[in-house]
Amino acid sequence: MTGDGTVGKALEVLDQVAAFGRPVRFGELLSQSDFPKPTLYRFVQTLTNQGMLAYNPERQTYSPGLRLVRLAHAAWDQSTLAPVARPHIDALSNAVGETVHLAQLDAAQVLYIDKRNAGKPVEMYSQAGKVGPAYCTGVGKVMMAFLDEVTADRVIEQQSFHVFTEHTLDTAEALRAELSDIRQNGYGFDREEHEPGIICVAMPILTDTGRVLGALSVTSTTSRTNLAGLEAYVPILRDTAAKITREAQNWSFPDYHTKEATRI
């Protein structure tokens, strides 16, 4: 339970509602809540009155409210690379004809903030707004590879190392070796590490001082191409990353280490 007082507790309730992924009844919330019934009810009513939750009287369910949606859209536009990168992601997608991802680190995980589907879309986990593992995705690994040593150690310690496929890196030692290779090459791969048949080449987006802003990837399938074929996209990935960095020079982003806004 958070130690941030009333606001922190209210945010816990919002997180709980959102985690269901569907409209939820009060009884369901109560069954999974650490709060006593009167306390939980008070938070739910306050959040509903403020438009952060929406109540359906016919079904007697709660769901995220429109005010929360508006705030989320504002945060998305002001706190991610997505608006800056959008035209460059479009151009990259048109040039390669494969799926393109834009991602940033959210603590020790990957937050996908934009995506362009291939001409012939492929079913895969990643979608804009989804959070994924860092240790077994191309975008996650290239971002980790260029973190400062202290931050990298902390992020690596937080990885779950769940084995998704036979190619998943399942130890910190294996991951560190991979990150060393990525630093030498300047880019990295996903070798079917998160999903069978899904491969990618990824490039970090770095400032002139080496600060990690995010990452780009071109993703395909083993039935369509191979790692050598994806590696051919490294020059255009590098060029696109450089263009995004230049566009971002006067933009403020939250530093995921401190959660405070910083300029690059």
PDB file of C-alpha atoms in Angstrom:
ATOM      1  CA  MET A   1       0.000   0.000   0.000  1.00  0.00           C
ATOM      2  CA  THR A   2       1.346   3.431  -0.896  1.00  0.00           C
ATOM      3  CA  GLY A   3       2.547   5.918   1.705  1.00  0.00           C
ATOM      4  CA  ASP A   4       1.394   8.956  -0.285  1.00  0.00           C
ATOM      5  CA  GLY A   5      -1.710   9.691   1.785  1.00  0.00           C
ATOM      6  CA  THR A   6      -5.214  10.176   0.438  1.00  0.00           C
ATOM      7  CA  VAL A   7      -4.152  10.918  -3.138  1.00  0.00           C
ATOM      8  CA  GLY A   8      -1.998   7.810  -3.277  1.00  0.00           C
ATOM      9  CA  LYS A   9      -4.839   5.662  -1.952  1.00  0.00           C
ATOM     10  CA  ALA A  10      -7.263   7.097  -4.510  1.00  0.00           C
ATOM     11  CA  LEU A  11      -4.784   6.288  -7.267  1.00  0.00           C
ATOM     12  CA  GLU A  12      -4.605   2.721  -5.980  1.00  0.00           C
ATOM     13  CA  VAL A  13      -8.360   2.468  -6.503  1.00  0.00           C
ATOM     14  CA  LEU A  14      -8.045   3.850 -10.030  1.00  0.00           C
ATOM     15  CA  ASP A  15      -5.311   1.332 -10.780  1.00  0.00           C
ATOM     16  CA  GLN A  16      -7.482  -1.440  -9.407  1.00  0.00           C
ATOM     17  CA  VAL A  17     -10.447  -0.501 -11.599  1.00  0.00           C
ATOM     18  CA  ALA A  18      -8.238  -0.202 -14.682  1.00  0.00           C
ATOM     19  CA  ALA A  19      -6.564  -3.555 -13.996  1.00  0.00           C
ATOM     20  CA  PHE A  20      -9.844  -5.416 -14.506  1.00  0.00           C
ATOM     21  CA  GLY A  21      -9.882  -4.352 -18.149  1.00  0.00           C
ATOM     22  CA  ARG A  22     -13.698  -4.215 -18.072  1.00  0.00           C
ATOM     23  CA  PRO A  23     -16.497  -2.546 -16.107  1.00  0.00           C
ATOM     24  CA  VAL A  24     -16.379  -3.836 -12.549  1.00  0.00           C
ATOM     25  CA  ARG A  25     -18.883  -4.069  -9.688  1.00  0.00           C
ATOM     26  CA  PHE A  26     -18.145  -2.624  -6.272  1.00  0.00           C
ATOM     27  CA  GLY A  27     -18.219  -6.088  -4.717  1.00  0.00           C
ATOM     28  CA  GLU A  28     -15.464  -7.238  -7.051  1.00  0.00           C
ATOM     29  CA  LEU A  29     -13.337  -4.259  -6.089  1.00  0.00           C
ATOM     30  CA  LEU A  30     -13.951  -4.902  -2.416  1.00  0.00           C
ATOM     31  CA  SER A  31     -12.950  -8.562  -2.712  1.00  0.00           C
ATOM     32  CA  GLN A  32      -9.502  -7.538  -3.963  1.00  0.00           C
ATOM     33  CA  SER A  33      -8.998  -4.333  -1.985  1.00  0.00           C
ATOM     34  CA  ASP A  34      -6.918  -3.731   1.151  1.00  0.00           C
ATOM     35  CA  PHE A  35      -9.309  -0.952   2.180  1.00  0.00           C
ATOM     36  CA  PRO A  36     -12.293  -1.458   4.519  1.00  0.00           C
ATOM     37  CA  LYS A  37     -15.673  -1.251   2.772  1.00  0.00           C
ATOM     38  CA  PRO A  38     -16.532   2.302   3.999  1.00  0.00           C
ATOM     39  CA  THR A  39     -13.109   3.619   2.945  1.00  0.00           C
ATOM     40  CA  LEU A  40     -13.244   1.993  -0.484  1.00  0.00           C
ATOM     41  CA  TYR A  41     -16.804   3.247  -1.033  1.00  0.00           C
ATOM     42  CA  ARG A  42     -15.759   6.800  -0.128  1.00  0.00           C
ATOM     43  CA  PHE A  43     -12.882   6.727  -2.618  1.00  0.00           C
ATOM     44  CA  VAL A  44     -15.071   5.252  -5.367  1.00  0.00           C
ATOM     45  CA  GLN A  45     -17.759   7.874  -4.823  1.00  0.00           C
ATOM     46  CA  THR A  46     -15.254  10.741  -4.820  1.00  0.00           C
ATOM     47  CA  LEU A  47     -13.563   9.480  -7.976  1.00  0.00           C
ATOM     48  CA  THR A  48     -16.959   9.108  -9.645  1.00  0.00           C
ATOM     49  CA  ASN A  49     -18.040  12.607  -8.620  1.00  0.00           C
ATOM     50  CA  GLN A  50     -14.811  13.984 -10.079  1.00  0.00           C
ATOM     51  CA  GLY A  51     -15.282  12.193 -13.397  1.00  0.00           C
ATOM     52  CA  MET A  52     -12.270   9.930 -12.878  1.00  0.00           C
ATOM     53  CA  LEU A  53     -14.586   6.919 -12.723  1.00  0.00           C
ATOM     54  CA  ALA A  54     -17.841   6.402 -14.622  1.00  0.00           C
ATOM     55  CA  TYR A  55     -20.793   4.582 -13.028  1.00  0.00           C
ATOM     56  CA  ASN A  56     -23.354   2.603 -15.022  1.00  0.00           C
ATOM     57  CA  PRO A  57     -26.514   2.510 -12.863  1.00  0.00           C
ATOM     58  CA  GLU A  58     -28.166  -0.214 -14.954  1.00  0.00           C
ATOM     59  CA  ARG A  59     -25.290  -2.657 -14.612  1.00  0.00           C
ATOM     60  CA  GLN A  60     -24.030  -1.161 -11.338  1.00  0.00           C
ATOM     61  CA  THR A  61     -20.464  -1.136 -12.634  1.00  0.00           C
ATOM     62  CA  TYR A  62     -17.543   1.275 -12.590  1.00  0.00           C
ATOM     63  CA  SER A  63     -15.043   1.984 -15.353  1.00  0.00           C
ATOM     64  CA  PRO A  64     -12.397   4.672 -16.090  1.00  0.00           C
ATOM     65  CA  GLY A  65     -14.126   8.031 -16.587  1.00  0.00           C
ATOM     66  CA  LEU A  66     -13.893  10.534 -19.412  1.00  0.00           C
ATOM     67  CA  ARG A  67     -11.925  13.002 -17.287  1.00  0.00           C
ATOM     68  CA  LEU A  68      -9.274  10.346 -16.784  1.00  0.00           C
ATOM     69  CA  VAL A  69      -9.253   9.671 -20.520  1.00  0.00           C
ATOM     70  CA  ARG A  70      -8.726  13.391 -21.258  1.00  0.00           C
ATOM     71  CA  LEU A  71      -5.871  13.565 -18.778  1.00  0.00           C
ATOM     72  CA  ALA A  72      -4.324  10.435 -20.257  1.00  0.00           C
ATOM     73  CA  HIS A  73      -4.422  11.907 -23.766  1.00  0.00           C
ATOM     74  CA  ALA A  74      -2.838  15.135 -22.538  1.00  0.00           C
ATOM     75  CA  ALA A  75      -0.097  13.231 -20.728  1.00  0.00           C
ATOM     76  CA  TRP A  76       0.509  11.076 -23.796  1.00  0.00           C
ATOM     77  CA  ASP A  77       0.946  14.097 -26.061  1.00  0.00           C
ATOM     78  CA  GLN A  78       3.064  16.099 -23.637  1.00  0.00           C
ATOM     79  CA  SER A  79       5.191  13.422 -21.979  1.00  0.00           C
ATOM     80  CA  THR A  80       6.181  10.999 -24.734  1.00  0.00           C
ATOM     81  CA  LEU A  81       8.165  11.097 -27.934  1.00  0.00           C
ATOM     82  CA  ALA A  82       5.070  10.207 -29.956  1.00  0.00           C
ATOM     83  CA  PRO A  83       4.122  13.699 -31.244  1.00  0.00           C
ATOM     84  CA  VAL A  84       7.732  14.570 -32.098  1.00  0.00           C
ATOM     85  CA  ALA A  85       8.425  11.241 -33.769  1.00  0.00           C
ATOM     86  CA  ARG A  86       5.147  10.778 -35.652  1.00  0.00           C
ATOM     87  CA  PRO A  87       6.168  12.083 -39.108  1.00  0.00           C
ATOM     88  CA  HIS A  88       9.480  10.231 -38.936  1.00  0.00           C
ATOM     89  CA  ILE A  89       7.756   7.003 -37.917  1.00  0.00           C
ATOM     90  CA  ASP A  90       5.382   7.437 -40.855  1.00  0.00           C
ATOM     91  CA  ALA A  91       8.282   7.929 -43.262  1.00  0.00           C
ATOM     92  CA  LEU A  92      10.160   4.924 -41.889  1.00  0.00           C
ATOM     93  CA  SER A  93       7.085   2.724 -42.136  1.00  0.00           C
ATOM     94  CA  ASN A  94       6.491   3.755 -45.752  1.00  0.00           C
ATOM     95  CA  ALA A  95      10.117   3.081 -46.619  1.00  0.00           C
ATOM     96  CA  VAL A  96      10.473  -0.397 -45.093  1.00  0.00           C
ATOM     97  CA  GLY A  97       6.952  -1.813 -45.423  1.00  0.00           C
ATOM     98  CA  GLU A  98       7.315  -3.671 -42.131  1.00  0.00           C
ATOM     99  CA  THR A  99       5.940  -3.050 -38.642  1.00  0.00           C
ATOM    100  CA  VAL A 100       7.606  -0.110 -36.880  1.00  0.00           C
ATOM    101  CA  HIS A 101       7.613   0.428 -33.106  1.00  0.00           C
ATOM    102  CA  LEU A 102       8.480   3.464 -31.021  1.00  0.00           C
ATOM    103  CA  ALA A 103       9.093   2.805 -27.331  1.00  0.00           C
ATOM    104  CA  GLN A 104      10.358   4.373 -24.130  1.00  0.00           C
ATOM    105  CA  LEU A 105      11.388   2.920 -20.782  1.00  0.00           C
ATOM    106  CA  ASP A 106       8.822   3.054 -18.014  1.00  0.00           C
ATOM    107  CA  ALA A 107      10.853   2.204 -14.900  1.00  0.00           C
ATOM    108  CA  ALA A 108      12.174  -1.264 -15.787  1.00  0.00           C
ATOM    109  CA  GLN A 109       9.669  -2.048 -18.535  1.00  0.00           C
ATOM    110  CA  VAL A 110       9.050  -1.070 -22.135  1.00  0.00           C
ATOM    111  CA  LEU A 111       6.163   1.267 -22.922  1.00  0.00           C
ATOM    112  CA  TYR A 112       5.123   1.104 -26.569  1.00  0.00           C
ATOM    113  CA  ILE A 113       4.124   4.637 -27.482  1.00  0.00           C
ATOM    114  CA  ASP A 114       3.531   4.342 -31.221  1.00  0.00           C
ATOM    115  CA  LYS A 115       3.233   1.657 -33.856  1.00  0.00           C
ATOM    116  CA  ARG A 116       2.817   1.408 -37.616  1.00  0.00           C
ATOM    117  CA  ASN A 117       1.633  -1.891 -39.030  1.00  0.00           C
ATOM    118  CA  ALA A 118       3.200  -3.615 -42.004  1.00  0.00           C
ATOM    119  CA  GLY A 119       1.434  -3.633 -45.339  1.00  0.00           C
ATOM    120  CA  LYS A 120       0.371  -7.163 -44.410  1.00  0.00           C
ATOM    121  CA  PRO A 121      -0.161  -6.876 -40.638  1.00  0.00           C
ATOM    122  CA  VAL A 122       0.990  -9.653 -38.337  1.00  0.00           C
ATOM    123  CA  GLU A 123      -0.648 -10.532 -35.029  1.00  0.00           C
ATOM    124  CA  MET A 124       1.733  -9.665 -32.180  1.00  0.00           C
ATOM    125  CA  TYR A 125       1.678  -8.545 -28.554  1.00  0.00           C
ATOM    126  CA  SER A 126       2.875  -4.966 -28.964  1.00  0.00           C
ATOM    127  CA  GLN A 127       0.363  -2.127 -29.260  1.00  0.00           C
ATOM    128  CA  ALA A 128       0.651   1.574 -28.475  1.00  0.00           C
ATOM    129  CA  GLY A 129      -0.053   1.999 -24.779  1.00  0.00           C
ATOM    130  CA  LYS A 130       0.948  -1.532 -23.835  1.00  0.00           C
ATOM    131  CA  VAL A 131       3.766  -2.314 -21.431  1.00  0.00           C
ATOM    132  CA  GLY A 132       6.149  -5.171 -22.174  1.00  0.00           C
ATOM    133  CA  PRO A 133       9.320  -6.747 -20.801  1.00  0.00           C
ATOM    134  CA  ALA A 134      12.637  -5.051 -21.480  1.00  0.00           C
ATOM    135  CA  TYR A 135      15.034  -8.028 -21.294  1.00  0.00           C
ATOM    136  CA  CYS A 136      13.535  -9.950 -24.217  1.00  0.00           C
ATOM    137  CA  THR A 137      12.526  -7.205 -26.657  1.00  0.00           C
ATOM    138  CA  GLY A 138      14.753  -5.420 -29.121  1.00  0.00           C
ATOM    139  CA  VAL A 139      13.660  -1.937 -28.053  1.00  0.00           C
ATOM    140  CA  GLY A 140      14.075  -2.819 -24.395  1.00  0.00           C
ATOM    141  CA  LYS A 141      17.575  -4.185 -24.786  1.00  0.00           C
ATOM    142  CA  VAL A 142      18.918  -1.285 -26.856  1.00  0.00           C
ATOM    143  CA  MET A 143      17.616   1.206 -24.290  1.00  0.00           C
ATOM    144  CA  MET A 144      19.112  -0.733 -21.378  1.00  0.00           C
ATOM    145  CA  ALA A 145      22.430  -1.017 -23.212  1.00  0.00           C
ATOM    146  CA  PHE A 146      22.962   2.742 -23.177  1.00  0.00           C
ATOM    147  CA  LEU A 147      21.869   3.535 -19.625  1.00  0.00           C
ATOM    148  CA  ASP A 148      24.485   4.686 -17.156  1.00  0.00           C
ATOM    149  CA  GLU A 149      25.971   1.854 -15.104  1.00  0.00           C
ATOM    150  CA  VAL A 150      24.079   2.517 -11.873  1.00  0.00           C
ATOM    151  CA  THR A 151      20.713   2.812 -13.610  1.00  0.00           C
ATOM    152  CA  ALA A 152      21.387  -0.213 -15.810  1.00  0.00           C
ATOM    153  CA  ASP A 153      22.183  -2.333 -12.757  1.00  0.00           C
ATOM    154  CA  ARG A 154      18.927  -1.263 -11.115  1.00  0.00           C
ATOM    155  CA  VAL A 155      16.870  -1.957 -14.241  1.00  0.00           C
ATOM    156  CA  ILE A 156      18.487  -5.369 -14.787  1.00  0.00           C
ATOM    157  CA  GLU A 157      17.767  -6.327 -11.174  1.00  0.00           C
ATOM    158  CA  GLN A 158      14.071  -5.640 -11.788  1.00  0.00           C
ATOM    159  CA  GLN A 159      13.752  -7.962 -14.795  1.00  0.00           C
ATOM    160  CA  SER A 160      11.623 -11.073 -14.252  1.00  0.00           C
ATOM    161  CA  PHE A 161      13.524 -13.321 -16.704  1.00  0.00           C
ATOM    162  CA  HIS A 162      10.382 -15.293 -17.437  1.00  0.00           C
ATOM    163  CA  VAL A 163      11.098 -17.700 -20.299  1.00  0.00           C
ATOM    164  CA  PHE A 164       8.703 -16.948 -23.175  1.00  0.00           C
ATOM    165  CA  THR A 165      10.448 -18.989 -25.892  1.00  0.00           C
ATOM    166  CA  GLU A 166      13.496 -21.209 -26.282  1.00  0.00           C
ATOM    167  CA  HIS A 167      15.428 -18.079 -27.328  1.00  0.00           C
ATOM    168  CA  THR A 168      14.615 -15.931 -24.266  1.00  0.00           C
ATOM    169  CA  LEU A 169      17.577 -14.642 -22.266  1.00  0.00           C
ATOM    170  CA  ASP A 170      16.855 -16.049 -18.831  1.00  0.00           C
ATOM    171  CA  THR A 171      19.691 -14.745 -16.634  1.00  0.00           C
ATOM    172  CA  ALA A 172      21.200 -11.371 -15.791  1.00  0.00           C
ATOM    173  CA  GLU A 173      24.585 -12.636 -16.974  1.00  0.00           C
ATOM    174  CA  ALA A 174      23.257 -13.530 -20.433  1.00  0.00           C
ATOM    175  CA  LEU A 175      21.509 -10.177 -20.669  1.00  0.00           C
ATOM    176  CA  ARG A 176      24.643  -8.237 -19.674  1.00  0.00           C
ATOM    177  CA  ALA A 177      26.638 -10.034 -22.380  1.00  0.00           C
ATOM    178  CA  GLU A 178      23.983  -9.131 -24.940  1.00  0.00           C
ATOM    179  CA  LEU A 179      23.944  -5.486 -23.809  1.00  0.00           C
ATOM    180  CA  SER A 180      27.725  -5.316 -24.209  1.00  0.00           C
ATOM    181  CA  ASP A 181      27.421  -6.496 -27.825  1.00  0.00           C
ATOM    182  CA  ILE A 182      24.673  -3.930 -28.450  1.00  0.00           C
ATOM    183  CA  ARG A 183      26.863  -1.092 -27.138  1.00  0.00           C
ATOM    184  CA  GLN A 184      29.629  -2.147 -29.527  1.00  0.00           C
ATOM    185  CA  ASN A 185      27.323  -2.442 -32.549  1.00  0.00           C
ATOM    186  CA  GLY A 186      24.991   0.460 -31.767  1.00  0.00           C
ATOM    187  CA  TYR A 187      21.860  -1.619 -32.417  1.00  0.00           C
ATOM    188  CA  GLY A 188      20.297  -4.914 -31.363  1.00  0.00           C
ATOM    189  CA  PHE A 189      17.876  -7.684 -32.253  1.00  0.00           C
ATOM    190  CA  ASP A 190      14.926  -9.610 -30.918  1.00  0.00           C
ATOM    191  CA  ARG A 191      15.649 -13.196 -31.965  1.00  0.00           C
ATOM    192  CA  GLU A 192      12.185 -14.641 -31.274  1.00  0.00           C
ATOM    193  CA  GLU A 193      12.826 -13.941 -27.587  1.00  0.00           C
ATOM    194  CA  HIS A 194       9.367 -12.667 -26.650  1.00  0.00           C
ATOM    195  CA  GLU A 195       7.113 -14.309 -29.253  1.00  0.00           C
ATOM    196  CA  PRO A 196       7.789 -17.300 -31.519  1.00  0.00           C
ATOM    197  CA  GLY A 197       8.313 -16.260 -35.119  1.00  0.00           C
ATOM    198  CA  ILE A 198       8.622 -12.527 -34.315  1.00  0.00           C
ATOM    199  CA  ILE A 199      12.011 -10.898 -34.947  1.00  0.00           C
ATOM    200  CA  CYS A 200      13.193  -7.297 -35.040  1.00  0.00           C
ATOM    201  CA  VAL A 201      16.138  -4.963 -35.365  1.00  0.00           C
ATOM    202  CA  ALA A 202      16.160  -2.066 -32.903  1.00  0.00           C
ATOM    203  CA  MET A 203      17.972   1.253 -32.577  1.00  0.00           C
ATOM    204  CA  PRO A 204      18.255   3.496 -29.495  1.00  0.00           C
ATOM    205  CA  ILE A 205      17.265   7.156 -29.679  1.00  0.00           C
ATOM    206  CA  LEU A 206      19.988   9.042 -27.828  1.00  0.00           C
ATOM    207  CA  THR A 207      20.801  12.674 -27.164  1.00  0.00           C
ATOM    208  CA  ASP A 208      24.197  14.102 -28.073  1.00  0.00           C
ATOM    209  CA  THR A 209      25.225  13.473 -24.464  1.00  0.00           C
ATOM    210  CA  GLY A 210      24.130   9.838 -24.618  1.00  0.00           C
ATOM    211  CA  ARG A 211      20.917  10.109 -22.617  1.00  0.00           C
ATOM    212  CA  VAL A 212      18.336   7.497 -23.610  1.00  0.00           C
ATOM    213  CA  LEU A 213      15.157   9.034 -25.015  1.00  0.00           C
ATOM    214  CA  GLY A 214      13.621   5.894 -26.459  1.00  0.00           C
ATOM    215  CA  ALA A 215      14.054   3.299 -29.189  1.00  0.00           C
ATOM    216  CA  LEU A 216      12.844   2.355 -32.656  1.00  0.00           C
ATOM    217  CA  SER A 217      12.449  -1.056 -34.196  1.00  0.00           C
ATOM    218  CA  VAL A 218      11.535  -2.671 -37.467  1.00  0.00           C
ATOM    219  CA  THR A 219       9.695  -5.914 -36.747  1.00  0.00           C
ATOM    220  CA  SER A 220       8.804  -8.821 -38.994  1.00  0.00           C
ATOM    221  CA  THR A 221       8.369 -12.585 -38.940  1.00  0.00           C
ATOM    222  CA  THR A 222      10.682 -15.498 -39.634  1.00  0.00           C
ATOM    223  CA  SER A 223       8.346 -16.570 -42.443  1.00  0.00           C
ATOM    224  CA  ARG A 224       8.840 -13.228 -44.173  1.00  0.00           C
ATOM    225  CA  THR A 225      12.532 -12.451 -43.594  1.00  0.00           C
ATOM    226  CA  ASN A 226      15.510 -13.156 -41.325  1.00  0.00           C
ATOM    227  CA  LEU A 227      17.867 -11.194 -39.085  1.00  0.00           C
ATOM    228  CA  ALA A 228      20.215 -10.438 -41.976  1.00  0.00           C
ATOM    229  CA  GLY A 229      17.324  -8.994 -43.928  1.00  0.00           C
ATOM    230  CA  LEU A 230      16.325  -6.816 -40.988  1.00  0.00           C
ATOM    231  CA  GLU A 231      19.914  -5.700 -40.448  1.00  0.00           C
ATOM    232  CA  ALA A 232      19.762  -4.011 -43.846  1.00  0.00           C
ATOM    233  CA  TYR A 233      17.442  -1.451 -42.223  1.00  0.00           C
ATOM    234  CA  VAL A 234      20.095  -0.282 -39.740  1.00  0.00           C
ATOM    235  CA  PRO A 235      21.126   2.807 -41.782  1.00  0.00           C
ATOM    236  CA  ILE A 236      17.553   4.112 -42.144  1.00  0.00           C
ATOM    237  CA  LEU A 237      16.838   3.307 -38.488  1.00  0.00           C
ATOM    238  CA  ARG A 238      19.928   5.260 -37.432  1.00  0.00           C
ATOM    239  CA  ASP A 239      18.935   8.184 -39.661  1.00  0.00           C
ATOM    240  CA  THR A 240      15.371   8.187 -38.299  1.00  0.00           C
ATOM    241  CA  ALA A 241      16.616   8.109 -34.700  1.00  0.00           C
ATOM    242  CA  ALA A 242      18.879  11.100 -35.419  1.00  0.00           C
ATOM    243  CA  LYS A 243      15.978  13.052 -36.928  1.00  0.00           C
ATOM    244  CA  ILE A 244      13.812  12.379 -33.876  1.00  0.00           C
ATOM    245  CA  THR A 245      16.610  13.538 -31.576  1.00  0.00           C
ATOM    246  CA  ARG A 246      16.958  16.797 -33.522  1.00  0.00           C
ATOM    247  CA  GLU A 247      13.204  17.390 -33.361  1.00  0.00           C
ATOM    248  CA  ALA A 248      13.232  16.751 -29.613  1.00  0.00           C
ATOM    249  CA  GLN A 249      15.874  19.343 -28.740  1.00  0.00           C
ATOM    250  CA  ASN A 250      13.311  21.846 -27.431  1.00  0.00           C
ATOM    251  CA  TRP A 251      10.863  19.301 -26.020  1.00  0.00           C
ATOM    252  CA  SER A 252      10.499  18.348 -22.359  1.00  0.00           C
ATOM    253  CA  PHE A 253      10.174  14.723 -21.312  1.00  0.00           C
ATOM    254  CA  PRO A 254       9.828  13.161 -17.884  1.00  0.00           C
ATOM    255  CA  ASP A 255      13.067  11.524 -16.853  1.00  0.00           C
ATOM    256  CA  TYR A 256      11.967   7.992 -16.029  1.00  0.00           C
ATOM    257  CA  HIS A 257      14.606   7.803 -13.289  1.00  0.00           C
ATOM    258  CA  THR A 258      13.192  10.721 -11.302  1.00  0.00           C
ATOM    259  CA  LYS A 259       9.730  11.147 -12.856  1.00  0.00           C
ATOM    260  CA  GLU A 260      10.518  14.856 -13.180  1.00  0.00           C
ATOM    261  CA  ALA A 261      10.444  16.830 -16.430  1.00  0.00           C
ATOM    262  CA  THR A 262      13.837  17.488 -17.952  1.00  0.00           C
ATOM    263  CA  ARG A 263      15.091  18.998 -21.168  1.00  0.00           C
ATOM    264  CA  ILE A 264      17.536  17.104 -23.271  1.00  0.00           C
TER     265      ILE A 264
END
